[in-house]
CSV table of C-alpha atoms in Angstrom, one decimal:
chain,number,residue,atom,x,y,z
D,1,ALA,CA,107.4,126.2,92.7
D,2,GLN,CA,107.6,129.1,95.0
D,3,LYS,CA,103.8,130.2,94.7
D,4,ILE,CA,104.2,133.4,96.2
D,5,THR,CA,106.7,135.2,95.8
D,6,GLN,CA,108.4,138.2,97.8
D,7,THR,CA,111.6,139.7,96.1
D,8,GLN,CA,112.3,142.7,98.9
D,9,PRO,CA,114.2,141.2,101.9
D,10,GLY,CA,114.0,144.5,103.3
D,11,MET,CA,112.6,148.1,102.9
D,12,PHE,CA,114.0,151.7,104.3
D,13,VAL,CA,111.2,154.3,103.8
D,14,GLN,CA,111.6,158.3,104.8
D,15,GLU,CA,108.8,158.9,107.6
D,16,LYS,CA,104.7,160.4,105.3
D,17,GLU,CA,106.5,158.9,102.3
D,18,ALA,CA,104.3,156.5,99.9
D,19,VAL,CA,106.0,152.5,100.2
D,20,THR,CA,104.9,149.8,97.7
D,21,LEU,CA,106.3,146.6,98.6
D,22,ASP,CA,105.9,143.7,96.0
D,23,CYS,CA,104.3,140.6,95.7
D,24,THR,CA,104.0,138.1,92.7
D,25,TYR,CA,102.2,134.2,93.1
D,26,ASP,CA,101.7,131.6,91.0
D,27,THR,CA,98.9,129.8,90.5
D,28,SER,CA,96.7,128.1,87.3
D,29,ASP,CA,93.6,128.0,89.3
D,30,PRO,CA,91.0,130.8,87.9
D,31,SER,CA,89.8,131.6,91.6
D,32,TYR,CA,91.6,132.0,94.6
D,33,GLY,CA,92.4,135.0,97.1
D,34,LEU,CA,95.3,137.2,98.3
D,35,PHE,CA,95.8,138.2,101.1
D,36,TRP,CA,98.2,140.9,102.9
D,37,TYR,CA,99.6,140.4,107.0
D,38,LYS,CA,101.1,142.2,109.7
D,39,GLN,CA,103.9,141.3,111.9
D,40,PRO,CA,105.7,143.8,114.2
D,41,SER,CA,107.8,142.2,116.3
D,42,SER,CA,105.4,140.7,119.1
D,43,GLY,CA,104.7,138.3,116.6
D,44,GLU,CA,100.7,138.9,115.9
D,45,MET,CA,99.0,138.2,112.4
D,46,ILE,CA,98.3,141.5,111.9
D,47,PHE,CA,95.1,141.0,108.7
D,48,LEU,CA,95.1,144.6,106.7
D,49,ILE,CA,93.7,144.0,103.0
D,50,TYR,CA,92.3,141.5,101.0
D,51,GLN,CA,91.5,140.5,96.9
D,52,GLY,CA,90.1,137.7,95.8
D,53,SER,CA,90.7,137.2,92.1
D,54,TYR,CA,87.5,137.7,90.4
D,55,ASP,CA,87.3,141.0,92.4
D,56,GLN,CA,86.5,144.1,89.2
D,57,GLN,CA,88.8,147.2,91.8
D,58,ASN,CA,91.3,147.0,94.0
D,59,ALA,CA,91.4,146.4,96.8
D,60,THR,CA,91.4,149.8,99.2
D,61,GLU,CA,91.5,149.3,103.4
D,62,GLY,CA,92.4,153.8,104.6
D,63,ARG,CA,96.0,154.2,104.1
D,64,TYR,CA,96.9,149.9,102.4
D,65,SER,CA,95.8,149.6,98.9
D,66,LEU,CA,96.6,146.4,96.0
D,67,ASN,CA,97.9,147.0,93.4
D,68,PHE,CA,96.2,143.8,91.9
D,69,GLN,CA,96.7,143.6,88.7
D,70,LYS,CA,95.6,139.6,87.1
D,71,ALA,CA,97.8,139.0,83.8
D,72,ARG,CA,101.0,139.3,85.3
D,73,LYS,CA,100.2,138.1,88.4
D,74,SER,CA,101.3,141.0,90.4
D,75,ALA,CA,99.7,142.0,94.2
D,76,ASN,CA,101.9,144.4,95.5
D,77,LEU,CA,100.9,146.3,98.6
D,78,VAL,CA,100.4,149.8,98.5
D,79,ILE,CA,101.7,152.4,102.2
D,80,SER,CA,101.0,155.5,102.2
D,81,ALA,CA,102.4,158.2,103.8
D,82,SER,CA,104.1,155.8,106.1
D,83,GLN,CA,104.1,156.1,109.6
D,84,LEU,CA,106.5,155.1,112.3
D,85,GLY,CA,104.9,152.7,113.8
D,86,ASP,CA,104.2,150.8,110.0
D,87,SER,CA,108.1,149.5,110.7
D,88,ALA,CA,107.6,145.7,111.1
D,89,MET,CA,107.1,142.3,108.3
D,90,TYR,CA,105.2,142.1,106.1
D,91,PHE,CA,103.4,139.2,104.1
D,92,CYS,CA,101.8,138.9,100.6
D,93,ALA,CA,99.7,134.9,101.1
D,94,MET,CA,97.5,133.4,98.8
D,95,ARG,CA,94.6,131.1,99.6
D,96,GLU,CA,94.1,128.4,97.7
D,97,VAL,CA,90.4,126.7,96.9
D,98,ASN,CA,91.4,123.8,95.1
D,99,PHE,CA,89.2,120.9,96.6
D,100,GLY,CA,91.3,118.9,99.0
D,101,ASN,CA,93.9,121.3,99.2
D,102,GLU,CA,93.2,124.6,100.8
D,103,LYS,CA,95.5,126.1,102.3
D,104,LEU,CA,97.3,129.6,102.9
D,105,THR,CA,100.5,129.9,101.3
D,106,PHE,CA,103.0,132.8,102.7
D,107,GLY,CA,106.1,134.6,100.7
D,108,THR,CA,109.0,134.9,103.0
D,109,GLY,CA,108.5,138.4,103.8
D,110,THR,CA,110.1,141.9,103.6
D,111,ARG,CA,110.9,143.6,106.4
D,112,LEU,CA,109.4,146.9,106.3
D,113,THR,CA,111.6,150.2,108.8
D,114,ILE,CA,110.3,154.0,108.3
D,115,ILE,CA,112.7,155.9,109.0
D,116,PRO,CA,112.0,159.2,111.6
H,1,LYS,CA,84.7,141.9,119.5
H,2,ALA,CA,87.3,138.9,120.1
H,3,GLY,CA,89.9,138.3,117.7
H,4,VAL,CA,91.4,134.6,118.2
H,5,THR,CA,93.5,133.8,121.4
H,6,GLN,CA,96.2,131.3,121.6
H,7,THR,CA,97.3,130.5,124.8
H,8,PRO,CA,100.4,129.8,126.7
H,9,ARG,CA,102.3,133.0,124.5
H,10,TYR,CA,105.2,131.2,125.8
H,11,LEU,CA,106.8,127.9,127.4
H,12,ILE,CA,109.5,126.2,127.2
H,13,LYS,CA,109.8,122.7,126.3
H,14,THR,CA,113.2,119.7,126.6
H,15,ARG,CA,113.7,117.3,123.9
H,16,GLY,CA,110.9,114.1,123.4
H,17,GLN,CA,108.5,116.0,125.7
H,18,GLN,CA,104.9,116.3,124.8
H,19,VAL,CA,103.5,119.5,124.2
H,20,THR,CA,100.0,121.1,123.9
H,21,LEU,CA,98.3,124.8,122.5
H,22,SER,CA,95.3,125.7,122.4
H,23,CYS,CA,93.4,128.5,120.4
H,24,SER,CA,89.7,129.7,120.4
H,25,PRO,CA,88.5,130.8,117.5
H,26,ILE,CA,86.2,135.0,117.1
H,27,SER,CA,82.9,133.4,117.9
H,28,GLY,CA,81.4,132.3,114.7
H,29,HIS,CA,84.0,131.4,113.5
H,30,ARG,CA,84.1,127.4,112.8
H,31,SER,CA,87.5,127.0,110.6
H,32,VAL,CA,90.4,127.0,112.4
H,33,SER,CA,93.6,127.0,110.7
H,34,TRP,CA,97.3,125.7,112.3
H,35,TYR,CA,100.8,127.5,110.7
H,36,GLN,CA,104.1,127.2,112.3
H,37,GLN,CA,106.9,130.2,111.7
H,38,THR,CA,110.6,129.2,111.7
H,39,PRO,CA,113.6,131.7,110.2
H,40,GLY,CA,115.1,129.2,108.2
H,41,GLN,CA,111.1,127.2,106.4
H,42,GLY,CA,109.3,130.7,106.5
H,43,LEU,CA,105.8,130.0,106.9
H,44,GLN,CA,104.4,126.2,107.0
H,45,PHE,CA,100.6,125.2,107.0
H,46,LEU,CA,100.2,122.6,108.9
H,47,PHE,CA,96.0,121.3,109.0
H,48,GLU,CA,93.2,123.0,108.9
H,49,TYR,CA,89.6,122.0,111.0
H,50,PHE,CA,86.0,123.2,110.1
H,51,SER,CA,83.1,121.8,112.2
H,52,GLU,CA,85.6,119.5,114.5
H,53,THR,CA,86.6,117.4,111.2
H,54,GLN,CA,90.3,117.5,109.2
H,55,ARG,CA,89.9,119.3,106.0
H,56,ASN,CA,93.7,119.6,105.1
H,57,LYS,CA,97.0,118.6,106.0
H,58,GLY,CA,100.2,120.1,105.3
H,59,ASN,CA,103.3,118.3,105.1
H,60,PHE,CA,104.6,117.5,108.3
H,61,PRO,CA,104.8,114.4,110.6
H,62,GLY,CA,102.3,112.8,112.1
H,63,ARG,CA,104.4,114.3,116.0
H,64,PHE,CA,102.2,117.0,115.0
H,65,SER,CA,98.7,117.1,115.4
H,66,GLY,CA,95.2,118.1,116.6
H,67,ARG,CA,91.7,118.4,117.3
H,68,GLN,CA,88.9,120.4,116.9
H,69,PHE,CA,86.3,121.1,119.4
H,70,SER,CA,82.5,121.4,119.1
H,71,ASN,CA,82.5,125.1,120.1
H,72,SER,CA,85.4,125.4,117.6
H,73,ARG,CA,87.9,126.0,119.7
H,74,SER,CA,91.1,123.4,118.4
H,75,GLU,CA,93.9,122.4,120.3
H,76,MET,CA,97.5,121.5,118.1
H,77,ASN,CA,99.9,118.4,120.4
H,78,VAL,CA,103.8,117.9,119.3
H,79,SER,CA,104.3,114.2,120.8
H,80,THR,CA,108.1,113.3,121.2
H,81,LEU,CA,109.6,117.1,120.5
H,82,GLU,CA,112.7,117.8,119.1
H,83,LEU,CA,115.0,121.0,118.5
H,84,GLY,CA,113.6,121.7,115.7
H,85,ASP,CA,110.3,122.4,116.5
H,86,SER,CA,111.2,125.6,117.4
H,87,ALA,CA,108.4,127.5,116.5
H,88,LEU,CA,106.2,130.2,116.6
H,89,TYR,CA,102.8,128.4,116.1
H,90,LEU,CA,100.1,130.5,114.6
H,91,CYS,CA,96.6,129.2,114.4
H,92,ALA,CA,93.9,131.7,112.0
H,93,SER,CA,90.8,131.1,112.5
H,94,SER,CA,87.2,132.5,109.6
H,95,LEU,CA,83.3,132.0,109.3
H,96,GLY,CA,83.8,128.4,106.5
H,97,PRO,CA,86.1,127.2,105.6
H,98,LEU,CA,89.6,127.6,104.1
H,99,GLY,CA,88.7,127.1,100.4
H,100,THR,CA,85.2,129.7,100.2
H,101,GLY,CA,87.2,132.2,98.7
H,102,ASP,CA,85.9,135.5,99.1
H,103,SER,CA,85.8,138.6,101.0
H,104,GLY,CA,84.1,137.5,103.7
H,105,ASN,CA,85.8,134.8,104.5
H,106,THR,CA,88.7,137.0,105.7
H,107,ILE,CA,91.4,134.9,107.9
H,108,TYR,CA,92.2,136.2,111.0
H,109,PHE,CA,95.4,135.1,112.9
H,110,GLY,CA,96.6,134.8,117.0
H,111,GLU,CA,99.5,136.2,118.6
H,112,GLY,CA,101.5,133.1,118.5
H,113,SER,CA,102.8,130.4,121.0
H,114,TRP,CA,106.7,130.4,121.3
H,115,LEU,CA,107.6,127.4,121.5
H,116,THR,CA,111.3,126.7,122.5
H,117,VAL,CA,112.8,123.1,122.6
H,118,VAL,CA,115.5,122.3,124.4
């Protein structure tokens, strides 16, 4: 079963607009962590933001914020004031912490294209 | 502070050969994990090493192996290469084991090694 679902294969957004990238997850563990990474065409996976399952507030890092809705198992990434350099693949990932099965599981990604 | 360093960046190998990829984690990080990225299968977890011990392994055949040295540097080896092994191999490092779930244990990735098998 898919543990991380990203339903938007591709998105086109006008420069300077805000964009929301969707991510839903599935886990029965009470303790987990959610990451967002950006992957330009060069291949490097760049860390953007992290949300722990016990964190009371939504995470923010500069222009990035995470809209964490625990009951809905949703962890959407919001990029404010998009820039041309934001064009890339974006991956949502979940850290599973159950002993003996610890790993990072990725979604299929969303290709974001910023239009000038 | 230097990031995660992977070498080589690009390589081409022939079917049946073997390949070794190297990963130097961020200074002070003791966990190194490896991932394979292909257009068909996406990003898949290979294995994790912490303090020179393999802690977890993904669903890959025994041709895929790894090790970690006392300075936390890690190598990944693929023997008897197949065409389907062509992929981007990404290495990630973190302070603690993958399963340590707090914001202080952020997982950082390197630039990856692009492997083409012909």
